[in-house]
Amino acid sequence: MATSETALPERAATPAHRDGNVLRWLTAYAASLIGDSVYFVALGWSAQKAAGPTEVGLVMASGALPRALLMLGGGVVVDRFDPRRVILGSDALRRLLILAVAAAIASTTPALWILVAVALVFGAVDALFVPAVGALPPLITSPDQLARVTGMRSLSMRLSQIAGPPIGGLAMGLGGPAAAFTVAGLFIALSLPLLLTTRIRSLGAREAEKPEPGTVWQDLHDGLRYIRRHRLIGPLVVAGAICELGLAGTLNVGMVLLNAERGWGPSGYGWIVSSFSAGAAASASLLAIAGWLPRAGLMLAGTLLVGCAGAAAIALVPTLWLAAVVAAVIGLNAGVFSSLDHALIQTAADPACLGRVTSVVMLTMVGLAPLSYPLVGAAIGVWGSAPVFVGCGVFAGLGVVIALASSAVRYAELPRQGVTA
């Protein structure tokens, strides 16, 4: 398969929101994300029809294990091969897998073992897809547009999370699991022709300097050593990992328990989650429109600090509407922090290590963060919501300390329009 790699000199000064190359990738990415959301709806409801609540949790968790275990290896694969090829291959595998499942269960109730097997294989393929899709933005646009592309990507993620579940539920209601899996596969298939026409920037001289690959373990070790020694990327990765460990459990598991404790019920939980999502979508829109923010390193640390303070305070507010306002503030600041974190890391990363860097960043989000879920649930059961939320907020605040302790982070700036790396 051709790589469609070119220098794209005419693209350097093109704003990302008017760049057809970026928009094709973004549309493909959004279609794939909607397909993912529909797939998870189909998987969960199919498991519910085939077994009980415990088995539903088993099926839904099955994909997370291979994804986390293989993610770093996926980063090595991305660096050895063209990220676009890895995305095309993994998307094609996911499409074939889902459509095969749809055909297999079209005439019968899906067996539990089939659903577990599908989740395991899907998670393993995702270990390739996630670092590849994360590594692609620096290769399809100029460095001064990375912040805007990051904002556009975050906004498409939020919109896909809104659109996907209703589409999956409608497909389940009209045609059952087979129809839902088919719709998921078709959305993923829609992304393939768009990705085929997405062009990649040439790495130029840096590609010529790329060393010969060693073993997978050697390449992985080299990537981890590169992250550890990098003055900017190292502190940003550590700060992001601490943030995820401190906040993910409280904002997912803890929020459910807080609503039950306060008597706000499912509707209250819906208001809080919607407010958080609205804040995150607003921050993504801000970056997509502005394309650049001043004093990026200090703003990253400042928004993380406000997000940590909000996460600690949300369990202390007395009313639902005030909790929803705090959730919106958390979402707004968390969105800015996450976007700046990704944009600064991708701008600074050597293209030869981009896949491994991205895999480590994504591992902290999809691999490490869920480890806090049972701990948060158990702690709230013993001490109640307020002390645990405050403690987690303080722990996440250690990420602010690590960021500010690094001069490279404090003085970090995003490239401006017309300035290329």
XYZ file of C-alpha atoms in Angstrom, residues 93-309:
217
model
C -9.382 -5.543 11.226
C -11.881 -3.939 13.594
C -14.423 -3.583 10.784
C -14.040 -7.211 9.679
C -14.254 -8.435 13.274
C -17.441 -6.526 14.063
C -19.171 -7.436 10.796
C -18.222 -11.084 11.305
C -19.795 -10.996 14.766
C -22.918 -9.386 13.310
C -23.200 -12.200 10.778
C -22.549 -14.878 13.416
C -25.284 -13.710 15.798
C -27.843 -12.682 13.185
C -29.919 -15.808 13.757
C -29.209 -16.660 17.379
C -28.613 -15.178 20.822
C -24.898 -14.388 21.133
C -23.029 -16.796 23.394
C -21.041 -15.290 26.242
C -17.756 -16.825 25.085
C -18.158 -15.208 21.663
C -18.611 -11.782 23.239
C -15.578 -12.234 25.494
C -13.472 -13.366 22.534
C -14.607 -10.374 20.477
C -13.794 -7.971 23.307
C -10.325 -9.494 23.749
C -9.471 -9.305 20.045
C -10.948 -5.813 19.694
C -8.873 -4.632 22.670
C -5.702 -6.138 21.193
C -6.281 -4.379 17.866
C -7.039 -1.160 19.734
C -3.533 -1.377 21.220
C -2.316 -0.635 17.682
C -5.034 1.814 16.694
C -4.849 4.116 19.745
C -1.126 5.056 19.550
C -1.282 5.247 15.755
C -4.217 7.648 15.648
C -2.612 9.712 18.413
C 0.686 9.933 16.522
C -0.859 11.077 13.231
C -1.709 14.799 13.878
C 1.930 16.056 13.789
C 2.326 14.289 10.433
C -0.692 15.858 8.711
C -0.340 19.513 9.720
C 2.317 22.076 10.605
C 3.536 22.536 14.205
C 1.783 25.892 14.584
C -1.576 24.185 13.944
C -1.175 21.318 16.431
C -3.082 23.070 19.227
C -5.984 23.759 16.881
C -5.978 20.170 15.614
C -5.894 18.922 19.219
C -8.921 21.069 20.022
C -10.761 19.849 16.926
C -9.925 16.262 17.823
C -11.182 16.702 21.402
C -14.389 18.312 20.150
C -14.994 15.437 17.728
C -14.473 12.988 20.604
C -17.141 14.760 22.688
C -19.598 14.913 19.788
C -18.994 11.231 19.005
C -19.671 10.314 22.633
C -22.961 12.198 22.365
C -24.019 10.736 19.009
C -22.761 7.148 19.322
C -24.849 5.717 22.193
C -28.227 6.913 20.826
C -27.369 5.495 17.401
C -26.379 2.204 19.019
C -29.535 2.137 21.126
C -31.723 2.847 18.086
C -30.027 0.065 16.103
C -30.477 -2.361 19.023
C -34.149 -1.432 19.322
C -34.877 -1.836 15.623
C -32.790 -4.862 14.716
C -31.189 -6.318 17.823
C -27.486 -7.056 18.395
C -26.788 -8.039 14.789
C -28.052 -4.679 13.514
C -26.089 -2.748 16.150
C -22.832 -4.564 15.362
C -23.473 -4.004 11.632
C -23.958 -0.256 12.152
C -20.739 -0.112 14.197
C -18.832 -1.889 11.436
C -20.240 0.426 8.764
C -19.176 3.537 10.660
C -15.650 2.175 11.010
C -15.659 1.215 7.325
C -16.645 4.793 6.452
C -13.335 6.018 7.860
C -11.178 3.875 5.561
C -11.568 5.746 2.226
C -11.023 9.059 4.023
C -7.821 7.793 5.618
C -6.636 6.468 2.262
C -6.682 10.012 0.880
C -5.011 11.608 3.919
C -1.484 12.739 3.069
C 1.420 12.623 5.500
C 4.194 15.198 5.847
C 7.653 13.974 4.976
C 10.086 13.642 7.876
C 12.855 14.786 5.545
C 16.353 14.598 6.927
C 15.170 13.248 10.257
C 13.858 10.142 8.488
C 17.284 9.563 6.964
C 18.845 9.747 10.428
C 16.404 7.206 11.872
C 18.413 4.306 13.341
C 17.928 0.731 12.297
C 15.305 -0.924 14.518
C 16.495 -3.440 17.081
C 14.353 -5.945 18.882
C 10.942 -4.910 20.159
C 12.305 -4.777 23.708
C 15.255 -2.631 22.640
C 13.006 -0.211 20.780
C 10.631 -0.053 23.744
C 13.501 0.566 26.164
C 14.904 3.281 23.891
C 11.506 4.972 23.750
C 11.058 4.933 27.523
C 14.595 6.241 28.000
C 13.895 9.022 25.484
C 10.816 10.091 27.455
C 12.643 9.935 30.794
C 15.544 12.075 29.564
C 13.500 14.656 27.658
C 13.357 17.904 29.655
C 9.795 18.738 28.552
C 8.118 15.450 27.651
C 9.232 13.594 30.794
C 7.649 15.996 33.320
C 4.505 16.364 31.194
C 3.986 12.597 31.005
C 4.464 12.209 34.770
C 2.165 15.148 35.545
C -0.521 13.752 33.243
C -0.267 10.279 34.783
C -0.661 11.645 38.324
C -3.607 13.763 37.194
C -5.362 10.734 35.704
C -4.703 8.565 38.750
C -5.993 11.264 41.087
C -9.043 12.464 39.194
C -10.317 9.623 36.991
C -11.621 7.521 39.871
C -13.437 10.378 41.583
C -14.965 11.727 38.368
C -16.210 8.284 37.272
C -16.832 5.915 40.190
C -16.850 8.587 42.901
C -19.435 10.735 41.179
C -21.928 7.875 41.096
C -21.451 7.250 44.811
C -21.621 10.963 45.622
C -24.995 11.238 43.894
C -26.309 8.257 45.820
C -25.001 9.694 49.079
C -26.634 13.086 48.471
C -29.879 11.633 47.149
C -29.614 13.447 43.829
C -30.369 10.253 41.905
C -29.669 9.298 38.289
C -30.948 12.621 36.941
C -28.528 14.490 39.186
C -25.685 12.328 37.950
C -26.759 13.080 34.386
C -26.697 16.834 35.036
C -23.211 16.684 36.553
C -21.756 14.529 33.769
C -23.407 16.697 31.107
C -21.996 19.831 32.720
C -18.499 18.344 32.786
C -18.819 17.346 29.114
C -20.109 20.798 28.190
C -17.108 22.406 29.882
C -14.699 20.062 28.119
C -16.411 20.698 24.766
C -16.184 24.470 25.341
C -12.434 24.237 25.980
C -11.974 22.113 22.854
C -13.896 24.708 20.837
C -11.724 27.460 22.303
C -8.526 25.796 21.104
C -10.044 24.852 17.757
C -10.955 28.491 17.130
C -7.968 30.267 18.708
C -5.316 27.790 17.560
C -2.761 29.185 20.019
C -2.636 30.147 23.669
C 0.099 32.240 25.310
C 2.380 30.918 28.075
C 1.277 27.386 27.314
C 3.322 25.747 30.080
C 2.083 28.055 32.821
C -1.488 27.875 31.513
C -1.249 24.080 31.553
C -0.187 24.115 35.208
C -2.804 26.727 36.117
C -5.720 24.896 34.530
C -4.595 21.649 36.167
C -4.528 23.405 39.547
C -8.062 24.774 39.087
C -9.302 21.354 37.922
C -7.783 19.646 40.973
C -9.306 22.244 43.301
